[in-house]
Amino acid sequence: MVDALAAAERSARDGVRLERVRGAVVDLERATEGVRATLGDGSARAGEIAVLALGHPPPSHPITENLPLYRSPRYVRDPWSVDAL
């Protein structure tokens, strides 16, 4: 993904700009200029196109049944979580 964004930035034409914004989008609406995104901090961004890079949702258990293993301190459902180790 980082390479795709870097390529988009390098290939931007005159008058075209790619702006990376990190934050929680709490509202996205159509506007006369395209779209308007309101962020959780109250700020807003407008542009022709919005790309929401939501990432991956947390992983689910491999088996949907409520197994005793899932309550064990040795079982880690999300290995990328802050408290996984």
Tab-separated table of N, CA, C and O in Angstrom:
chain	number	residue	atom	x	y	z
A	1	MET	N	0.813	-1.185	0.000
A	1	MET	CA	0.000	0.000	0.000
A	1	MET	C	0.862	1.256	0.000
A	1	MET	O	0.544	2.216	-0.668
A	2	VAL	N	1.941	1.249	0.764
A	2	VAL	CA	2.816	2.412	0.819
A	2	VAL	C	3.383	2.696	-0.562
A	2	VAL	O	3.444	3.852	-0.990
A	3	ASP	N	3.784	1.657	-1.290
A	3	ASP	CA	4.320	1.840	-2.637
A	3	ASP	C	3.273	2.418	-3.572
A	3	ASP	O	3.576	3.263	-4.411
A	4	ALA	N	2.027	1.985	-3.453
A	4	ALA	CA	0.957	2.499	-4.310
A	4	ALA	C	0.727	3.985	-4.042
A	4	ALA	O	0.536	4.771	-4.965
A	5	LEU	N	0.749	4.387	-2.777
A	5	LEU	CA	0.577	5.800	-2.450
A	5	LEU	C	1.754	6.632	-2.953
A	5	LEU	O	1.566	7.729	-3.475
A	6	ALA	N	2.960	6.130	-2.796
A	6	ALA	CA	4.145	6.854	-3.264
A	6	ALA	C	4.095	7.019	-4.780
A	6	ALA	O	4.418	8.091	-5.306
A	7	ALA	N	3.671	5.988	-5.504
A	7	ALA	CA	3.543	6.076	-6.965
A	7	ALA	C	2.484	7.096	-7.354
A	7	ALA	O	2.667	7.863	-8.304
A	8	ALA	N	1.384	7.141	-6.624
A	8	ALA	CA	0.326	8.115	-6.911
A	8	ALA	C	0.833	9.532	-6.680
A	8	ALA	O	0.526	10.440	-7.460
A	9	GLU	N	1.609	9.724	-5.640
A	9	GLU	CA	2.168	11.054	-5.374
A	9	GLU	C	3.140	11.475	-6.477
A	9	GLU	O	3.122	12.617	-6.914
A	10	ARG	N	3.969	10.550	-6.950
A	10	ARG	CA	4.945	10.868	-7.999
A	10	ARG	C	4.273	11.165	-9.329
A	10	ARG	O	4.758	11.965	-10.106
A	11	SER	N	3.152	10.499	-9.608
A	11	SER	CA	2.515	10.652	-10.911
A	11	SER	C	1.427	11.717	-10.921
A	11	SER	O	0.727	11.870	-11.913
A	12	ALA	N	1.292	12.476	-9.841
A	12	ALA	CA	0.250	13.507	-9.769
A	12	ALA	C	0.465	14.547	-10.859
A	12	ALA	O	1.571	15.022	-11.081
A	13	ARG	N	-0.623	14.874	-11.567
A	13	ARG	CA	-0.575	15.878	-12.629
A	13	ARG	C	-0.690	17.273	-12.013
A	13	ARG	O	-0.990	17.433	-10.846
A	14	ASP	N	-0.480	18.290	-12.846
A	14	ASP	CA	-0.638	19.674	-12.388
A	14	ASP	C	-2.046	19.871	-11.849
A	14	ASP	O	-3.026	19.474	-12.467
A	15	GLY	N	-2.147	20.476	-10.697
A	15	GLY	CA	-3.440	20.746	-10.093
A	15	GLY	C	-4.033	19.570	-9.339
A	15	GLY	O	-5.090	19.680	-8.745
A	16	VAL	N	-3.364	18.417	-9.366
A	16	VAL	CA	-3.850	17.234	-8.657
A	16	VAL	C	-2.950	17.026	-7.445
A	16	VAL	O	-1.732	17.075	-7.548
A	17	ARG	N	-3.575	16.781	-6.308
A	17	ARG	CA	-2.796	16.625	-5.086
A	17	ARG	C	-3.344	15.446	-4.295
A	17	ARG	O	-4.556	15.243	-4.216
A	18	LEU	N	-2.450	14.685	-3.730
A	18	LEU	CA	-2.819	13.586	-2.846
A	18	LEU	C	-2.455	14.012	-1.434
A	18	LEU	O	-1.311	14.389	-1.174
A	19	GLU	N	-3.429	13.989	-0.542
A	19	GLU	CA	-3.181	14.371	0.846
A	19	GLU	C	-3.468	13.172	1.735
A	19	GLU	O	-4.567	12.626	1.715
A	20	ARG	N	-2.476	12.761	2.497
A	20	ARG	CA	-2.670	11.665	3.447
A	20	ARG	C	-3.128	12.265	4.769
A	20	ARG	O	-2.471	13.147	5.316
A	21	VAL	N	-4.240	11.778	5.269
A	21	VAL	CA	-4.790	12.274	6.520
A	21	VAL	C	-5.009	11.082	7.435
A	21	VAL	O	-5.676	10.124	7.057
A	22	ARG	N	-4.447	11.134	8.624
A	22	ARG	CA	-4.657	10.072	9.609
A	22	ARG	C	-5.679	10.555	10.610
A	22	ARG	O	-5.518	11.613	11.207
A	23	GLY	N	-6.737	9.809	10.783
A	23	GLY	CA	-7.760	10.172	11.735
A	23	GLY	C	-8.999	9.341	11.517
A	23	GLY	O	-9.088	8.578	10.557
A	24	ALA	N	-9.943	9.507	12.412
A	24	ALA	CA	-11.205	8.775	12.323
A	24	ALA	C	-12.216	9.631	11.567
A	24	ALA	O	-12.515	10.749	11.979
A	25	VAL	N	-12.723	9.118	10.463
A	25	VAL	CA	-13.762	9.814	9.708
A	25	VAL	C	-15.097	9.520	10.380
A	25	VAL	O	-15.492	8.367	10.525
A	26	VAL	N	-15.778	10.589	10.816
A	26	VAL	CA	-17.065	10.413	11.494
A	26	VAL	C	-18.234	10.761	10.586
A	26	VAL	O	-19.382	10.444	10.892
A	27	ASP	N	-17.954	11.423	9.453
A	27	ASP	CA	-19.009	11.748	8.498
A	27	ASP	C	-18.384	11.929	7.125
A	27	ASP	O	-17.305	12.505	6.997
A	28	LEU	N	-19.049	11.402	6.109
A	28	LEU	CA	-18.611	11.548	4.725
A	28	LEU	C	-19.844	11.899	3.918
A	28	LEU	O	-20.835	11.166	3.939
A	29	GLU	N	-19.807	13.031	3.231
A	29	GLU	CA	-20.982	13.467	2.486
A	29	GLU	C	-20.588	13.980	1.106
A	29	GLU	O	-19.464	14.416	0.904
A	30	ARG	N	-21.540	13.889	0.191
A	30	ARG	CA	-21.337	14.466	-1.132
A	30	ARG	C	-21.396	15.983	-1.002
A	30	ARG	O	-22.216	16.515	-0.263
A	31	ALA	N	-20.534	16.658	-1.736
A	31	ALA	CA	-20.492	18.116	-1.718
A	31	ALA	C	-20.375	18.601	-3.160
A	31	ALA	O	-20.144	17.805	-4.075
A	32	THR	N	-20.514	19.900	-3.369
A	32	THR	CA	-20.445	20.434	-4.729
A	32	THR	C	-19.084	20.152	-5.366
A	32	THR	O	-19.001	19.917	-6.563
A	33	GLU	N	-18.039	20.135	-4.570
A	33	GLU	CA	-16.691	19.870	-5.105
A	33	GLU	C	-16.340	18.388	-5.144
A	33	GLU	O	-15.258	18.026	-5.547
A	34	GLY	N	-17.227	17.526	-4.710
A	34	GLY	CA	-16.982	16.080	-4.717
A	34	GLY	C	-17.437	15.444	-3.425
A	34	GLY	O	-18.580	15.036	-3.300
A	35	VAL	N	-16.530	15.396	-2.444
A	35	VAL	CA	-16.860	14.809	-1.147
A	35	VAL	C	-16.277	15.671	-0.029
A	35	VAL	O	-15.316	16.406	-0.233
A	36	ARG	N	-16.879	15.546	1.134
A	36	ARG	CA	-16.377	16.255	2.319
A	36	ARG	C	-16.343	15.248	3.456
A	36	ARG	O	-17.352	14.615	3.780
A	37	ALA	N	-15.170	15.100	4.071
A	37	ALA	CA	-14.987	14.183	5.191
A	37	ALA	C	-14.783	14.995	6.460
A	37	ALA	O	-13.942	15.892	6.507
A	38	THR	N	-15.565	14.679	7.476
A	38	THR	CA	-15.397	15.301	8.785
A	38	THR	C	-14.690	14.294	9.681
A	38	THR	O	-15.098	13.134	9.766
A	39	LEU	N	-13.646	14.751	10.349
A	39	LEU	CA	-12.843	13.879	11.208
A	39	LEU	C	-13.288	13.996	12.652
A	39	LEU	O	-13.974	14.945	13.042
A	40	GLY	N	-12.891	13.033	13.450
A	40	GLY	CA	-13.254	12.983	14.856
A	40	GLY	C	-12.807	14.193	15.653
A	40	GLY	O	-13.418	14.551	16.654
A	41	ASP	N	-11.741	14.865	15.215
A	41	ASP	CA	-11.271	16.054	15.937
A	41	ASP	C	-12.015	17.318	15.522
A	41	ASP	O	-11.692	18.408	15.968
A	42	GLY	N	-13.016	17.171	14.628
A	42	GLY	CA	-13.811	18.318	14.193
A	42	GLY	C	-13.332	18.960	12.909
A	42	GLY	O	-14.049	19.746	12.305
A	43	SER	N	-12.124	18.644	12.473
A	43	SER	CA	-11.623	19.212	11.223
A	43	SER	C	-12.311	18.524	10.043
A	43	SER	O	-12.928	17.467	10.193
A	44	ALA	N	-12.207	19.123	8.872
A	44	ALA	CA	-12.847	18.557	7.681
A	44	ALA	C	-11.910	18.692	6.488
A	44	ALA	O	-11.068	19.593	6.442
A	45	ARG	N	-12.051	17.791	5.549
A	45	ARG	CA	-11.297	17.820	4.295
A	45	ARG	C	-12.287	17.652	3.158
A	45	ARG	O	-13.236	16.887	3.261
A	46	ALA	N	-12.050	18.375	2.065
A	46	ALA	CA	-12.912	18.267	0.893
A	46	ALA	C	-12.053	17.941	-0.316
A	46	ALA	O	-10.874	18.297	-0.381
A	47	GLY	N	-12.629	17.241	-1.274
A	47	GLY	CA	-11.917	16.909	-2.491
A	47	GLY	C	-12.838	16.230	-3.480
A	47	GLY	O	-14.030	16.032	-3.222
A	48	GLU	N	-12.271	15.900	-4.631
A	48	GLU	CA	-13.055	15.228	-5.658
A	48	GLU	C	-13.329	13.777	-5.298
A	48	GLU	O	-14.382	13.241	-5.584
A	49	ILE	N	-12.339	13.136	-4.669
A	49	ILE	CA	-12.416	11.702	-4.369
A	49	ILE	C	-11.901	11.471	-2.953
A	49	ILE	O	-10.943	12.113	-2.520
A	50	ALA	N	-12.513	10.543	-2.248
A	50	ALA	CA	-12.025	10.131	-0.934
A	50	ALA	C	-11.747	8.636	-0.968
A	50	ALA	O	-12.524	7.863	-1.513
A	51	VAL	N	-10.626	8.252	-0.405
A	51	VAL	CA	-10.285	6.841	-0.257
A	51	VAL	C	-10.168	6.582	1.234
A	51	VAL	O	-9.333	7.185	1.907
A	52	LEU	N	-11.008	5.713	1.749
A	52	LEU	CA	-10.945	5.358	3.158
A	52	LEU	C	-10.170	4.053	3.285
A	52	LEU	O	-10.646	3.007	2.865
A	53	ALA	N	-8.972	4.121	3.836
A	53	ALA	CA	-8.144	2.934	4.038
A	53	ALA	C	-8.412	2.439	5.454
A	53	ALA	O	-7.830	2.917	6.417
A	54	LEU	N	-9.314	1.500	5.570
A	54	LEU	CA	-9.804	1.062	6.870
A	54	LEU	C	-8.937	0.008	7.540
A	54	LEU	O	-9.154	-0.303	8.703
A	55	GLY	N	-7.993	-0.557	6.832
A	55	GLY	CA	-7.166	-1.596	7.421
A	55	GLY	C	-7.914	-2.914	7.523
A	55	GLY	O	-8.916	-3.132	6.862
A	56	HIS	N	-7.418	-3.778	8.359
A	56	HIS	CA	-8.019	-5.095	8.532
A	56	HIS	C	-8.811	-5.140	9.833
A	56	HIS	O	-8.352	-4.639	10.856
A	57	PRO	N	-9.968	-5.773	9.807
A	57	PRO	CA	-10.692	-5.929	11.065
A	57	PRO	C	-9.957	-6.927	11.955
A	57	PRO	O	-9.146	-7.722	11.467
A	58	PRO	N	-10.206	-6.907	13.257
A	58	PRO	CA	-9.553	-7.885	14.131
A	58	PRO	C	-9.923	-9.299	13.706
A	58	PRO	O	-11.045	-9.534	13.236
A	59	PRO	N	-8.992	-10.226	13.825
A	59	PRO	CA	-9.291	-11.593	13.419
A	59	PRO	C	-10.358	-12.227	14.307
A	59	PRO	O	-10.530	-11.856	15.462
A	60	SER	N	-11.066	-13.166	13.734
A	60	SER	CA	-12.074	-13.894	14.507
A	60	SER	C	-11.473	-15.222	14.967
A	60	SER	O	-10.410	-15.631	14.515
A	61	HIS	N	-12.162	-15.876	15.874
A	61	HIS	CA	-11.709	-17.192	16.317
A	61	HIS	C	-11.789	-18.164	15.135
A	61	HIS	O	-12.692	-18.057	14.307
A	62	PRO	N	-10.873	-19.114	15.042
A	62	PRO	CA	-10.901	-20.052	13.915
A	62	PRO	C	-12.146	-20.946	13.903
A	62	PRO	O	-12.582	-21.378	12.853
A	63	ILE	N	-12.713	-21.190	15.067
A	63	ILE	CA	-13.935	-21.982	15.185
A	63	ILE	C	-14.936	-21.121	15.947
A	63	ILE	O	-14.604	-20.544	16.986
A	64	THR	N	-16.146	-21.014	15.444
A	64	THR	CA	-17.113	-20.094	16.044
A	64	THR	C	-17.698	-20.579	17.363
A	64	THR	O	-18.257	-19.789	18.108
A	65	GLU	N	-17.558	-21.851	17.672
A	65	GLU	CA	-18.061	-22.358	18.958
A	65	GLU	C	-17.288	-21.700	20.105
A	65	GLU	O	-16.140	-21.320	19.951
A	66	ASN	N	-17.918	-21.596	21.268
A	66	ASN	CA	-17.256	-21.025	22.439
A	66	ASN	C	-16.414	-22.115	23.110
A	66	ASN	O	-16.854	-22.778	24.041
A	67	LEU	N	-15.192	-22.274	22.656
A	67	LEU	CA	-14.307	-23.314	23.178
A	67	LEU	C	-13.594	-22.843	24.443
A	67	LEU	O	-13.271	-21.657	24.577
A	68	PRO	N	-13.321	-23.750	25.394
A	68	PRO	CA	-12.574	-23.376	26.616
A	68	PRO	C	-11.206	-22.766	26.288
A	68	PRO	O	-10.720	-21.919	27.027
A	69	LEU	N	-10.620	-23.166	25.193
A	69	LEU	CA	-9.316	-22.645	24.781
A	69	LEU	C	-9.329	-21.120	24.680
A	69	LEU	O	-8.359	-20.454	25.017
A	70	TYR	N	-10.433	-20.542	24.258
A	70	TYR	CA	-10.515	-19.099	24.061
A	70	TYR	C	-10.392	-18.319	25.368
A	70	TYR	O	-10.074	-17.142	25.357
A	71	ARG	N	-10.631	-18.952	26.499
A	71	ARG	CA	-10.503	-18.286	27.794
A	71	ARG	C	-9.115	-18.466	28.409
A	71	ARG	O	-8.816	-17.887	29.446
A	72	SER	N	-8.274	-19.239	27.772
A	72	SER	CA	-6.927	-19.481	28.286
A	72	SER	C	-6.043	-18.253	28.076
A	72	SER	O	-6.094	-17.614	27.026
A	73	PRO	N	-5.199	-17.927	29.063
A	73	PRO	CA	-4.268	-16.803	28.885
A	73	PRO	C	-3.213	-17.089	27.813
A	73	PRO	O	-2.551	-16.174	27.340
A	74	ARG	N	-3.091	-18.343	27.423
A	74	ARG	CA	-2.114	-18.695	26.388
A	74	ARG	C	-2.657	-18.517	24.970
A	74	ARG	O	-1.906	-18.537	24.015
A	75	TYR	N	-3.954	-18.355	24.859
A	75	TYR	CA	-4.566	-18.169	23.545
A	75	TYR	C	-4.604	-16.679	23.222
A	75	TYR	O	-5.056	-15.864	24.011
A	76	VAL	N	-4.108	-16.322	22.053
A	76	VAL	CA	-4.098	-14.926	21.621
A	76	VAL	C	-4.908	-14.832	20.332
A	76	VAL	O	-4.480	-15.337	19.295
A	77	ARG	N	-6.071	-14.232	20.423
A	77	ARG	CA	-6.942	-14.102	19.252
A	77	ARG	C	-6.340	-13.155	18.220
A	77	ARG	O	-6.343	-13.419	17.036
A	78	ASP	N	-5.817	-12.021	18.685
A	78	ASP	CA	-5.270	-11.017	17.778
A	78	ASP	C	-3.780	-10.844	18.076
A	78	ASP	O	-3.398	-10.122	18.983
A	79	PRO	N	-2.899	-11.479	17.301
A	79	PRO	CA	-1.464	-11.397	17.575
A	79	PRO	C	-0.883	-10.013	17.351
A	79	PRO	O	0.228	-9.740	17.764
A	80	TRP	N	-1.620	-9.106	16.715
A	80	TRP	CA	-1.131	-7.754	16.472
A	80	TRP	C	-1.607	-6.778	17.539
A	80	TRP	O	-1.275	-5.602	17.484
A	81	SER	N	-2.377	-7.216	18.510
A	81	SER	CA	-2.843	-6.302	19.539
A	81	SER	C	-1.686	-5.886	20.455
A	81	SER	O	-0.687	-6.589	20.566
A	82	VAL	N	-1.841	-4.766	21.107
A	82	VAL	CA	-0.786	-4.226	21.972
A	82	VAL	C	-0.430	-5.171	23.095
A	82	VAL	O	0.734	-5.322	23.453
A	83	ASP	N	-1.428	-5.838	23.670
A	83	ASP	CA	-1.177	-6.724	24.816
A	83	ASP	C	-1.041	-8.197	24.417
A	83	ASP	O	-1.211	-9.083	25.244
A	84	ALA	N	-0.679	-8.469	23.180
A	84	ALA	CA	-0.576	-9.865	22.708
A	84	ALA	C	0.567	-10.631	23.371
A	84	ALA	O	0.471	-11.826	23.566
A	85	LEU	N	1.641	-9.949	23.689
A	85	LEU	CA	2.803	-10.658	24.247
A	85	LEU	C	2.846	-10.519	25.751
A	85	LEU	O	3.045	-9.572	26.339
